[in-house]
CSV table of C-alpha atoms in Angstrom, one decimal:
chain,number,residue,atom,x,y,z
A,1,MET,CA,-6.1,13.1,38.0
A,2,THR,CA,-6.3,9.6,36.5
A,3,ARG,CA,-5.0,8.8,33.0
A,4,ARG,CA,-8.4,8.6,31.4
A,5,ALA,CA,-10.1,11.3,33.4
A,6,ASN,CA,-8.1,13.9,31.4
A,7,ALA,CA,-7.3,14.1,27.7
A,8,LEU,CA,-4.7,11.4,27.6
A,9,ALA,CA,-6.8,8.9,25.8
A,10,TRP,CA,-10.0,9.3,23.7
A,11,PRO,CA,-12.7,6.8,23.0
A,12,ALA,CA,-13.1,5.7,19.4
A,13,PHE,CA,-16.6,7.3,19.1
A,14,ALA,CA,-15.0,10.8,19.7
A,15,VAL,CA,-12.2,10.3,17.2
A,16,LEU,CA,-13.9,11.3,14.0
A,17,ALA,CA,-14.8,14.8,15.0
A,18,LEU,CA,-11.4,15.3,16.6
A,19,GLY,CA,-9.7,14.0,13.4
A,20,VAL,CA,-11.5,16.6,11.4
A,21,LEU,CA,-10.2,19.3,13.8
A,22,LEU,CA,-6.7,18.0,13.7
A,23,ALA,CA,-6.6,17.7,10.0
A,24,ALA,CA,-7.7,21.3,9.7
A,25,CYS,CA,-4.6,22.3,11.8
A,26,GLY,CA,-2.2,20.6,9.3
A,27,GLY,CA,0.7,18.4,9.8
A,28,TYR,CA,-1.2,15.2,10.5
A,29,GLY,CA,-0.8,13.2,7.4
A,30,SER,CA,-2.8,12.8,4.2
A,31,ALA,CA,-6.5,13.0,4.0
A,32,ALA,CA,-8.5,9.8,4.5
A,33,PRO,CA,-10.0,8.1,1.4
A,34,PRO,CA,-13.7,7.8,1.3
A,35,ASP,CA,-15.2,5.2,3.7
A,36,GLY,CA,-15.2,1.8,2.1
A,37,ALA,CA,-12.4,2.6,-0.3
A,38,PRO,CA,-9.8,-0.1,-0.6
A,39,GLY,CA,-7.3,0.4,2.2
A,40,GLY,CA,-9.4,3.2,3.8
A,41,PRO,CA,-10.8,3.4,7.3
A,42,GLY,CA,-14.1,2.0,6.2
A,43,ALA,CA,-12.6,-0.9,4.2
A,44,GLY,CA,-12.9,-3.4,7.1
A,45,GLY,CA,-11.8,-7.0,6.6
A,46,ALA,CA,-13.0,-7.6,3.1
A,47,GLY,CA,-13.0,-11.2,2.3
A,48,GLY,CA,-14.8,-12.5,5.4
A,49,SER,CA,-13.6,-14.4,8.4
A,50,GLY,CA,-10.5,-16.4,7.8
A,51,ALA,CA,-9.9,-14.8,4.4
A,52,GLY,CA,-6.9,-12.7,3.4
A,53,VAL,CA,-3.4,-12.6,2.0
A,54,ASP,CA,-0.2,-12.9,4.0
A,55,ALA,CA,1.5,-9.6,4.5
A,56,GLY,CA,4.7,-10.9,3.1
A,57,ALA,CA,3.0,-11.4,-0.3
A,58,SER,CA,1.6,-7.9,-0.6
A,59,ALA,CA,2.7,-4.6,-1.8
A,60,GLY,CA,1.3,-1.1,-1.9
A,61,ALA,CA,2.0,2.6,-1.9
A,62,GLY,CA,3.7,3.9,1.3
A,63,ALA,CA,4.1,7.5,2.4
A,64,GLY,CA,4.9,9.8,-0.5
A,65,GLY,CA,3.7,7.2,-3.0
A,66,THR,CA,6.6,4.9,-2.6
A,67,VAL,CA,5.8,1.3,-3.5
A,68,VAL,CA,6.5,-1.0,-0.6
A,69,THR,CA,7.1,-4.7,-1.1
A,70,LEU,CA,7.4,-6.9,1.9
A,71,PRO,CA,9.6,-10.0,2.3
A,72,ASP,CA,8.3,-13.3,3.6
A,73,PRO,CA,7.5,-13.4,7.4
A,74,THR,CA,10.5,-14.5,9.5
A,75,ALA,CA,11.1,-15.3,13.1
A,76,THR,CA,14.6,-13.8,12.9
A,77,PRO,CA,14.3,-10.3,11.3
A,78,ASP,CA,17.4,-8.5,10.3
A,79,PHE,CA,16.5,-4.8,10.1
A,80,GLN,CA,19.0,-2.8,8.1
A,81,PRO,CA,19.0,1.0,8.1
A,82,ARG,CA,18.8,2.8,4.8
A,83,ALA,CA,21.9,4.4,3.4
A,84,GLU,CA,23.4,7.2,5.4
A,85,PHE,CA,22.5,10.8,4.4
A,86,ALA,CA,25.4,12.3,2.5
A,87,GLY,CA,23.9,15.4,1.0
A,88,PRO,CA,23.6,17.5,-0.9
A,89,CYS,CA,23.0,20.3,1.6
A,90,ALA,CA,19.8,22.0,0.4
A,91,ARG,CA,17.0,24.0,1.9
A,92,SER,CA,13.6,22.3,1.9
A,93,ALA,CA,10.7,24.3,0.5
A,94,GLY,CA,8.3,21.9,2.3
A,95,ALA,CA,8.3,19.8,5.4
A,96,ILE,CA,11.5,19.0,7.3
A,97,ASP,CA,12.2,15.3,7.5
A,98,VAL,CA,12.9,14.5,11.2
A,99,ASP,CA,14.1,11.0,10.4
A,100,LEU,CA,16.7,11.9,7.8
A,101,GLY,CA,20.2,10.9,8.8
A,102,ASN,CA,21.2,7.8,10.9
A,103,SER,CA,24.2,8.9,13.0
A,104,PRO,CA,23.6,12.0,15.3
A,105,GLU,CA,26.1,14.0,13.2
A,106,ALA,CA,24.5,13.1,9.9
A,107,PHE,CA,21.1,13.8,11.3
A,108,VAL,CA,22.0,17.3,12.7
A,109,ARG,CA,23.6,18.1,9.3
A,110,ALA,CA,20.5,16.9,7.4
A,111,ALA,CA,18.2,18.9,9.6
A,112,TYR,CA,20.3,22.0,9.5
A,113,CYS,CA,20.6,21.8,5.7
A,114,GLN,CA,16.9,21.3,5.2
A,115,ILE,CA,16.1,24.3,7.4
A,116,ASN,CA,18.9,26.7,6.4
A,117,GLY,CA,20.3,25.5,3.1
A,118,THR,CA,23.9,25.9,4.4
A,119,GLU,CA,26.3,23.6,6.1
A,120,PRO,CA,26.0,23.7,9.9
A,121,PRO,CA,28.8,25.0,12.2
A,122,ASP,CA,30.9,22.3,13.7
A,123,ALA,CA,29.9,23.5,17.2
A,124,THR,CA,26.2,23.0,16.4
A,125,VAL,CA,26.8,19.5,15.2
A,126,THR,CA,28.9,18.6,18.2
A,127,GLN,CA,26.5,20.1,20.7
A,128,TRP,CA,23.4,18.3,19.4
A,129,ALA,CA,25.1,15.0,18.6
A,130,GLY,CA,26.4,14.8,22.1
A,131,GLN,CA,23.0,15.5,23.7
A,132,LEU,CA,21.3,12.9,21.5
A,133,ARG,CA,23.8,10.3,22.7
A,134,THR,CA,23.7,11.2,26.4
A,135,VAL,CA,20.6,13.1,27.4
A,136,GLU,CA,17.4,10.9,27.7
A,137,TYR,CA,14.9,13.7,27.1
A,138,VAL,CA,16.5,15.1,24.0
A,139,ARG,CA,14.7,13.8,21.0
A,140,ARG,CA,15.3,14.3,17.3
A,141,VAL,CA,12.1,16.4,17.0
A,142,ASP,CA,13.5,18.7,19.7
A,143,VAL,CA,16.7,19.3,17.7
A,144,VAL,CA,14.7,20.1,14.6
A,145,ARG,CA,12.3,22.5,16.4
A,146,SER,CA,15.3,24.2,18.1
A,147,LEU,CA,17.1,24.7,14.8
A,148,CYS,CA,13.9,26.0,13.2
A,149,LYS,CA,13.5,28.4,16.1
A,150,ASP,CA,17.0,29.6,15.7
A,151,ALA,CA,16.4,30.2,12.0
A,152,ALA,CA,13.1,32.0,12.8
A,153,ARG,CA,11.4,29.6,10.5
A,154,GLY,CA,8.0,27.9,10.9
A,155,CYS,CA,8.6,24.3,10.0
A,156,ALA,CA,6.1,21.6,9.0
A,157,LEU,CA,7.5,18.2,10.0
A,158,ALA,CA,7.6,14.9,8.2
A,159,TYR,CA,8.8,11.4,9.3
A,160,SER,CA,10.3,9.0,6.8
A,161,ASP,CA,11.1,5.3,7.3
A,162,PRO,CA,14.8,4.9,8.4
A,163,TRP,CA,14.8,1.2,7.4
A,164,ALA,CA,15.7,-0.4,4.1
A,165,ALA,CA,12.9,-2.9,4.4
A,166,ASP,CA,9.9,-3.7,6.5
A,167,ILE,CA,9.7,-7.3,7.7
A,168,PRO,CA,6.6,-9.2,8.8
A,169,LEU,CA,7.2,-11.4,11.8
A,170,ALA,CA,6.4,-15.1,11.8
A,171,PRO,CA,4.6,-15.8,15.1
A,172,THR,CA,6.8,-18.5,16.4
A,173,CYS,CA,7.6,-18.8,20.1
A,174,ALA,CA,8.7,-21.9,22.0
A,175,ARG,CA,7.4,-20.7,25.4
A,176,LYS,CA,9.6,-21.0,28.5
A,177,GLY,CA,8.7,-20.3,32.1
A,178,THR,CA,5.3,-20.3,33.7
A,179,ARG,CA,4.5,-16.6,33.9
A,180,ASP,CA,1.6,-15.4,31.7
A,181,LEU,CA,2.6,-12.1,30.0
A,182,GLY,CA,0.0,-9.7,28.5
A,183,ALA,CA,-0.3,-6.1,27.5
A,184,VAL,CA,-3.2,-3.6,27.4
A,185,LEU,CA,-4.1,-3.0,23.7
A,186,MET,CA,-5.8,0.3,22.8
A,187,PHE,CA,-8.1,0.5,19.8
A,188,PHE,CA,-8.8,4.2,19.3
A,189,SER,CA,-6.2,4.8,16.5
A,190,ASN,CA,-8.5,6.2,13.9
A,191,CYS,CA,-5.8,6.7,11.3
A,192,PRO,CA,-5.1,8.8,9.3
A,193,GLY,CA,-5.3,12.0,11.2
A,194,GLY,CA,-7.3,11.1,14.2
A,195,VAL,CA,-6.6,10.9,17.9
A,196,ASN,CA,-3.6,8.7,18.6
A,197,CYS,CA,-2.6,9.1,15.0
A,198,GLY,CA,-1.2,12.6,14.7
A,199,MET,CA,2.3,12.3,13.3
A,200,ASP,CA,3.4,15.3,15.4
A,201,TRP,CA,1.5,14.1,18.4
A,202,ALA,CA,3.4,10.8,18.7
A,203,ASN,CA,7.2,10.7,19.2
A,204,THR,CA,7.6,7.3,17.6
A,205,HIS,CA,5.5,6.1,14.7
A,206,ALA,CA,3.8,3.0,13.5
A,207,HIS,CA,3.3,2.2,9.8
A,208,GLY,CA,-0.2,2.9,8.5
A,209,MET,CA,-0.6,6.2,10.4
A,210,ASN,CA,-0.7,8.5,7.4
A,211,ALA,CA,-0.6,6.2,4.5
A,212,GLY,CA,-1.9,2.6,3.8
A,213,HIS,CA,0.8,0.0,4.4
A,214,PRO,CA,1.0,-3.7,3.3
A,215,LEU,CA,1.8,-4.8,6.9
A,216,PHE,CA,-1.9,-4.4,7.5
A,217,ALA,CA,-3.1,-6.2,4.4
A,218,PHE,CA,-6.2,-8.4,5.0
A,219,GLY,CA,-8.8,-9.9,2.7
A,220,GLY,CA,-9.1,-7.9,-0.5
A,221,ALA,CA,-7.0,-4.9,0.7
A,222,ALA,CA,-3.3,-5.1,-0.2
A,223,THR,CA,-2.6,-2.1,2.1
A,224,ASN,CA,-4.4,-0.6,5.0
A,225,TYR,CA,-4.3,2.0,7.7
A,226,TYR,CA,-3.4,1.5,11.4
A,227,ASN,CA,-7.0,1.5,12.3
A,228,PRO,CA,-9.1,-1.0,14.3
A,229,ARG,CA,-11.9,-0.7,11.7
A,230,ASN,CA,-9.6,-2.8,9.6
A,231,ALA,CA,-9.1,-6.5,10.4
A,232,GLY,CA,-5.5,-6.1,9.3
A,233,PHE,CA,-4.8,-3.8,12.2
A,234,TRP,CA,-5.8,-6.5,14.7
A,235,TYR,CA,-4.1,-9.3,12.7
A,236,ARG,CA,-0.8,-7.5,12.6
A,237,GLU,CA,-0.9,-6.8,16.4
A,238,LEU,CA,-1.8,-10.4,17.1
A,239,GLN,CA,1.0,-11.7,14.9
A,240,ASP,CA,3.6,-9.3,16.4
A,241,ALA,CA,2.4,-10.1,20.0
A,242,ALA,CA,2.8,-13.8,19.3
A,243,TRP,CA,6.4,-13.3,18.1
A,244,ALA,CA,7.0,-11.1,21.2
A,245,GLY,CA,6.0,-14.0,23.5
A,246,LEU,CA,2.8,-12.5,24.8
A,247,GLN,CA,0.0,-14.8,25.9
A,248,PHE,CA,-2.8,-12.3,25.8
A,249,PHE,CA,-4.0,-8.8,25.1
A,250,VAL,CA,-6.3,-6.9,27.5
A,251,ILE,CA,-8.5,-5.0,25.1
A,252,ASN,CA,-9.1,-1.4,26.4
A,253,THR,CA,-12.8,-1.0,26.0
A,254,TYR,CA,-14.8,2.2,26.7
A,255,GLY,CA,-18.2,0.7,25.7
A,256,PRO,CA,-19.5,2.8,22.8
A,257,ASP,CA,-16.6,1.4,20.8
A,258,LEU,CA,-18.2,-2.0,20.9
A,259,GLY,CA,-20.5,-0.8,18.1
A,260,GLY,CA,-19.9,1.2,14.9
A,261,SER,CA,-19.5,0.6,11.2
A,262,PRO,CA,-17.4,-1.2,10.4
A,263,ASP,CA,-17.8,-3.1,13.6
A,264,GLN,CA,-14.4,-3.2,15.5
A,265,LEU,CA,-15.2,-6.4,17.4
A,266,ALA,CA,-16.2,-8.1,14.2
A,267,MET,CA,-12.8,-7.0,12.7
A,268,LEU,CA,-11.0,-8.4,15.8
A,269,SER,CA,-13.0,-11.7,15.4
A,270,GLN,CA,-11.9,-12.0,11.8
A,271,ALA,CA,-8.3,-11.4,12.7
A,272,LEU,CA,-8.5,-14.0,15.6
A,273,THR,CA,-9.9,-16.6,13.3
A,274,LYS,CA,-7.1,-16.1,10.8
A,275,ALA,CA,-4.3,-15.8,13.5
A,276,GLY,CA,-5.4,-18.6,15.7
A,277,PRO,CA,-5.4,-18.7,19.5
A,278,ALA,CA,-1.6,-18.1,20.2
A,279,VAL,CA,-2.5,-14.7,21.6
A,280,LYS,CA,-5.9,-14.6,23.4
A,281,VAL,CA,-7.9,-11.6,24.5
A,282,ALA,CA,-9.5,-10.3,27.7
A,283,LEU,CA,-11.6,-7.3,28.6
A,284,PHE,CA,-10.2,-4.1,30.1
A,285,ASP,CA,-13.2,-2.3,31.3
A,286,ASP,CA,-12.4,1.4,31.0
A,287,PRO,CA,-15.3,3.4,32.5
A,288,TRP,CA,-14.2,6.8,31.1
A,289,ALA,CA,-17.2,7.1,28.8
A,290,TRP,CA,-19.8,7.0,31.5
A,291,GLY,CA,-21.5,10.4,31.9
A,292,GLN,CA,-19.6,12.1,29.1
A,293,ALA,CA,-21.6,14.6,27.0
A,294,SER,CA,-20.2,13.0,23.8
A,295,SER,CA,-21.3,9.5,24.8
A,296,PRO,CA,-24.3,7.8,23.3
A,297,ALA,CA,-27.0,6.2,25.4
A,298,PRO,CA,-26.8,4.4,27.8
A,299,PHE,CA,-23.4,5.9,28.6
A,300,THR,CA,-24.8,9.4,29.1
A,301,THR,CA,-25.9,8.3,32.6
A,302,ARG,CA,-23.3,7.2,35.1
A,303,PRO,CA,-24.1,4.2,37.2
A,304,ASN,CA,-24.3,5.0,40.9
A,305,MET,CA,-22.3,2.5,42.9
A,306,SER,CA,-24.5,3.0,45.9
A,307,ASP,CA,-27.3,1.3,43.9
A,308,THR,CA,-25.6,-2.1,43.6
A,309,GLU,CA,-28.1,-3.8,41.3
A,310,ALA,CA,-28.7,-1.0,38.9
A,311,ALA,CA,-25.0,-0.2,38.6
A,312,ALA,CA,-24.1,-3.8,38.0
A,313,GLN,CA,-26.8,-4.4,35.5
A,314,ALA,CA,-25.8,-1.2,33.6
A,315,ILE,CA,-22.1,-2.1,33.4
A,316,TYR,CA,-22.7,-5.7,32.6
A,317,ALA,CA,-25.3,-5.2,29.9
A,318,ALA,CA,-23.3,-2.4,28.2
A,319,LYS,CA,-19.8,-4.0,28.3
A,320,TRP,CA,-19.1,-7.3,29.9
A,321,LYS,CA,-21.8,-9.3,28.3
A,322,PRO,CA,-21.5,-8.0,24.7
A,323,PHE,CA,-17.7,-8.3,24.7
A,324,TYR,CA,-17.7,-11.9,25.8
A,325,THR,CA,-20.8,-12.9,23.8
A,326,ARG,CA,-19.2,-11.7,20.6
A,327,ILE,CA,-15.7,-13.1,21.1
A,328,ASP,CA,-15.5,-16.9,20.5
A,329,LYS,CA,-14.6,-18.7,23.7
A,330,GLN,CA,-11.6,-20.3,22.1
A,331,PHE,CA,-10.0,-16.9,22.0
A,332,TRP,CA,-10.8,-15.9,25.6
A,333,TYR,CA,-7.7,-15.5,27.8
A,334,THR,CA,-8.4,-17.4,31.0
A,335,PHE,CA,-6.5,-17.7,34.2
A,336,GLN,CA,-7.1,-20.8,36.3
A,337,GLY,CA,-9.9,-21.6,33.8
A,338,ARG,CA,-11.6,-18.2,34.4
A,339,PRO,CA,-12.1,-15.4,31.9
A,340,PHE,CA,-9.8,-12.5,32.8
A,341,ILE,CA,-11.2,-8.9,33.3
A,342,TYR,CA,-9.3,-5.7,34.3
A,343,PHE,CA,-11.6,-3.3,36.0
A,344,TYR,CA,-10.1,0.2,35.7
A,345,ASN,CA,-11.0,3.4,37.7
A,346,ALA,CA,-11.4,6.5,35.5
A,347,GLY,CA,-12.9,8.7,38.2
A,348,THR,CA,-16.4,8.3,36.7
A,349,LEU,CA,-17.9,5.6,38.9
A,350,ASN,CA,-18.6,6.6,42.5
A,351,PRO,CA,-18.7,6.3,45.5
A,352,LEU,CA,-15.7,4.0,45.5
A,353,ASN,CA,-16.1,2.9,49.1
A,354,VAL,CA,-19.2,0.8,48.2
A,355,SER,CA,-17.8,-0.7,45.0
A,356,ALA,CA,-17.2,-4.2,46.2
A,357,ALA,CA,-20.8,-5.2,46.1
A,358,VAL,CA,-21.1,-4.0,42.5
A,359,VAL,CA,-18.0,-6.1,41.4
A,360,ALA,CA,-19.5,-9.1,43.3
A,361,ARG,CA,-22.8,-8.7,41.4
A,362,LEU,CA,-21.0,-8.3,38.1
A,363,LYS,CA,-19.2,-11.6,38.7
A,364,ALA,CA,-22.5,-13.3,39.6
A,365,LEU,CA,-24.2,-12.0,36.4
A,366,PHE,CA,-21.3,-13.2,34.3
A,367,ALA,CA,-21.4,-16.7,35.9
A,368,ALA,CA,-25.2,-16.9,35.4
A,369,ASP,CA,-24.8,-16.3,31.6
A,370,PHE,CA,-21.5,-18.0,30.8
A,371,GLY,CA,-21.3,-20.8,33.5
A,372,VAL,CA,-18.0,-19.6,34.9
A,373,THR,CA,-17.0,-16.9,37.3
A,374,PRO,CA,-14.5,-14.4,35.9
A,375,PHE,CA,-11.1,-13.6,37.4
A,376,VAL,CA,-11.4,-9.9,38.0
A,377,ALA,CA,-8.3,-7.7,38.7
A,378,VAL,CA,-9.5,-4.4,40.2
A,379,GLU,CA,-7.7,-1.0,40.2
A,380,THR,CA,-6.4,0.2,43.5
A,381,ALA,CA,-8.9,3.1,43.9
A,382,TYR,CA,-11.8,0.7,44.4
A,383,PHE,CA,-10.0,-0.8,47.4
A,384,GLN,CA,-11.4,2.2,49.4
A,385,ASP,CA,-14.1,-0.3,50.0
A,386,PRO,CA,-12.8,-2.5,52.9
A,387,ASN,CA,-14.6,-5.5,51.5
A,388,MET,CA,-12.9,-5.4,48.1
A,389,PRO,CA,-10.0,-7.8,49.1
A,390,ASN,CA,-12.7,-10.4,49.7
A,391,VAL,CA,-14.3,-9.8,46.3
A,392,ALA,CA,-11.5,-8.9,43.8
A,393,ASP,CA,-9.3,-11.7,42.5
A,394,SER,CA,-6.3,-9.3,42.2
A,395,GLN,CA,-5.3,-5.7,42.4
A,396,PHE,CA,-3.3,-3.3,40.2
A,397,THR,CA,-2.2,0.3,40.1
A,398,TRP,CA,-2.4,1.7,36.6
A,399,ASN,CA,0.1,4.5,36.6
A,400,THR,CA,3.3,3.0,37.9
A,401,LEU,CA,5.4,5.9,36.7
A,402,GLY,CA,3.6,8.4,39.0
A,403,ASN,CA,1.6,8.5,42.2
A,404,GLY,CA,4.7,8.9,44.3
A,405,ASN,CA,5.8,5.3,44.0
A,406,GLY,CA,9.1,6.0,42.5
A,407,GLY,CA,8.3,4.3,39.3
A,408,GLN,CA,8.2,0.8,40.8
A,409,LYS,CA,5.9,-1.8,39.4
A,410,SER,CA,2.5,-2.6,40.9
A,411,ARG,CA,2.6,-6.0,42.6
A,412,SER,CA,-0.4,-7.7,44.2
A,413,THR,CA,-0.5,-11.1,45.9
A,414,LEU,CA,-4.1,-11.9,46.6
A,415,HIS,CA,-5.7,-15.3,47.2
A,416,GLY,CA,-2.4,-16.9,46.3
A,417,VAL,CA,-2.0,-15.2,42.9
A,418,THR,CA,0.8,-12.6,42.2
A,419,LEU,CA,0.0,-10.1,39.5
A,420,ASP,CA,2.6,-7.5,38.4
A,421,HIS,CA,1.6,-4.5,36.3
A,422,PHE,CA,4.0,-1.8,34.9
A,423,MET,CA,4.5,1.0,32.5
A,424,VAL,CA,7.9,1.0,30.8
A,425,LYS,CA,7.9,3.8,28.1
A,426,TRP,CA,6.7,7.3,28.3
A,427,ASP,CA,6.6,10.5,26.2
A,428,THR,CA,3.5,12.7,26.3
A,429,VAL,CA,5.1,16.0,25.3
A,430,GLY,CA,3.4,16.1,21.9
A,431,ARG,CA,0.1,15.1,23.4
A,432,ASP,CA,0.1,17.5,26.3
A,433,HIS,CA,2.2,20.4,24.8
A,434,ALA,CA,1.9,20.3,21.1
A,435,GLY,CA,4.9,21.7,19.3
A,436,ALA,CA,6.9,22.1,22.5
A,437,ILE,CA,10.6,21.3,22.9
A,438,ALA,CA,11.2,18.7,25.7
A,439,SER,CA,13.1,19.8,28.8
A,440,SER,CA,14.6,18.1,31.9
A,441,THR,CA,11.2,18.6,33.7
A,442,ASP,CA,9.4,16.4,31.2
A,443,ARG,CA,9.0,12.7,32.1
A,444,ILE,CA,10.5,10.9,29.1
A,445,ILE,CA,11.5,7.3,29.0
A,446,LYS,CA,12.9,6.3,25.6
A,447,SER,CA,15.2,3.3,26.3
A,448,THR,CA,14.4,-0.3,26.8
A,449,GLY,CA,15.9,-0.3,30.3
A,450,VAL,CA,12.7,-0.1,32.3
A,451,LEU,CA,11.1,-2.9,30.4
A,452,THR,CA,14.2,-5.1,30.8
A,453,ASP,CA,14.1,-4.5,34.5
A,454,ARG,CA,10.4,-5.1,34.9
A,455,ILE,CA,10.4,-8.2,32.8
A,456,ALA,CA,13.3,-9.6,34.9
A,457,SER,CA,11.7,-8.7,38.3
A,458,SER,CA,8.3,-10.2,37.4
A,459,GLN,CA,9.6,-13.6,36.5
A,460,ASP,CA,8.1,-15.1,39.7
A,461,ALA,CA,4.7,-13.5,39.1
A,462,SER,CA,1.7,-15.6,38.0
A,463,ILE,CA,0.6,-12.9,35.6
A,464,ALA,CA,2.4,-9.8,34.3
A,465,VAL,CA,0.6,-7.0,32.4
A,466,ILE,CA,2.4,-4.2,30.4
A,467,ALA,CA,0.6,-0.9,30.1
A,468,THR,CA,0.4,-0.4,27.2
A,469,TRP,CA,1.2,-2.1,23.9
A,470,ASN,CA,0.3,0.6,21.5
A,471,ASP,CA,-0.8,3.9,22.9
A,472,LEU,CA,1.1,6.0,20.4
A,473,GLY,CA,0.0,9.5,21.7
A,474,GLU,CA,0.8,8.7,25.3
A,475,GLY,CA,4.1,7.4,24.2
A,476,THR,CA,3.8,4.1,26.2
A,477,GLY,CA,3.6,1.8,23.2
A,478,ILE,CA,6.1,-1.0,23.0
A,479,ASN,CA,4.6,-2.4,19.7
A,480,ARG,CA,6.4,-2.3,16.4
A,481,ASN,CA,7.6,1.3,15.7
A,482,TYR,CA,9.8,2.3,12.9
A,483,ASP,CA,11.7,5.3,14.4
A,484,TYR,CA,12.9,4.5,17.9
A,485,TYR,CA,16.0,6.6,18.4
A,486,ILE,CA,17.8,5.8,21.6
A,487,ALA,CA,21.2,7.0,22.8
A,488,GLY,CA,22.2,8.3,19.3
A,489,ALA,CA,21.2,5.3,17.2
A,490,TRP,CA,18.1,3.8,15.5
A,491,LYS,CA,16.8,0.8,17.3
A,492,PRO,CA,15.0,-1.8,15.2
A,493,PRO,CA,11.2,-1.7,15.1
A,494,THR,CA,11.2,-4.8,17.3
A,495,ALA,CA,13.4,-3.2,20.0
A,496,PHE,CA,10.9,-3.5,22.9
A,497,MET,CA,9.3,-6.6,21.6
A,498,SER,CA,12.7,-8.4,21.5
A,499,VAL,CA,13.0,-7.9,25.3
A,500,THR,CA,9.8,-9.8,26.0
A,501,ARG,CA,10.6,-12.4,23.4
A,502,ALA,CA,14.0,-13.1,25.0
A,503,ALA,CA,12.3,-13.6,28.3
A,504,GLN,CA,9.3,-15.7,27.1
A,505,CYS,CA,10.7,-17.7,24.2
A,506,SER,CA,13.5,-20.2,24.0
A,507,ASP,CA,13.9,-20.1,20.2
């Protein structure tokens, strides 16, 4: 079963109803302000294209009402952890703070005290501290849930910020090397409370998930949510990606998410105008929405790949043309002068063995409208059509952590172009098994080791694509997160981004 054929990712148009359901279950952050309220999901990019205040100059209320003031943006952030937890040992009448305590020993004590109101036995501290340092699949949330289970206590969970200050990144990168590096960017984070924004669903957390944050300030809003209906969401991702040395984002587009109010592509356009073209954008055509009962027209009817013309016209009119019509050409990511498109297989477009003619027709329709033939990388499943190698410009396998390939990256050399594609981080326990304690049978990758290896091994590629930048619920996100805890220590919010920056930037 492919990644998007099950419940691993949800299109933006389905988020609202799911957000209501999740909020009713509790534990998913504060209620959303009314649409259109300053900083709320409907606030958009007030101030218009190109307007806005720099995040370093803004301040606002963070989680729990704490006022957050940001320093000026810098290319050399020095993240310092907050003071170590030293007590007192007291039972919490409310939620248990999973992020309290920096060292493994201090954390176990903090968790045990919150749950039980008494000092933990030395053996308990030693056991869990050792596992946090040495066992990849043991997470802080698992320790808390295990201690709650031992205490026969039902625990609500909370996640505080382990860092003394949040630091905006100045998007400076003196590029080195010739490889173009990009990442798939999701935009179905309908925070607070929606899919991809459940605090207990994600293992590591971005700011703006359950409270407005000044990192996402834009236009008239001093704070905002991690929500693509806010231009500040896009602007911060673009700024951080530029600092991380990325050349482009491949925007994961279902189709129905190209509309809506506020308009998410309009918010992206505002952010691009302000950020400039350091990081450009390309289309990731995700066909999951075709034929879904929750989809609006025309997505309720799946194109039949056996009818080449009808299928190509439907896909092109619904996704390819509107995306590239509405994004200014100066912000298009191009390879060899050609707009770049990722064509994914979600199990919804069939039959696959006649798909080459549809891709060829899609390319022709694009060329007729825009005067240039796109560079189309096609997911491996479509290569069931023996003619696909003659039509596709490149090939990729989405899930490089499964499919029996031993976790190796996907590498395609086609028509003289080498494209590498890889996943590097993974933790879907919260998404697939809500409230479960991870075990050795769960596939969990927390450390930066896989990313470091893939970045090094793809140096000779023409293009390398990371999947994904910010899929919080799937646990693949390498974007800014505030509570990476790896091998018994907090890693800075830039932990994964620093790996790509070191490889791509000389400064």
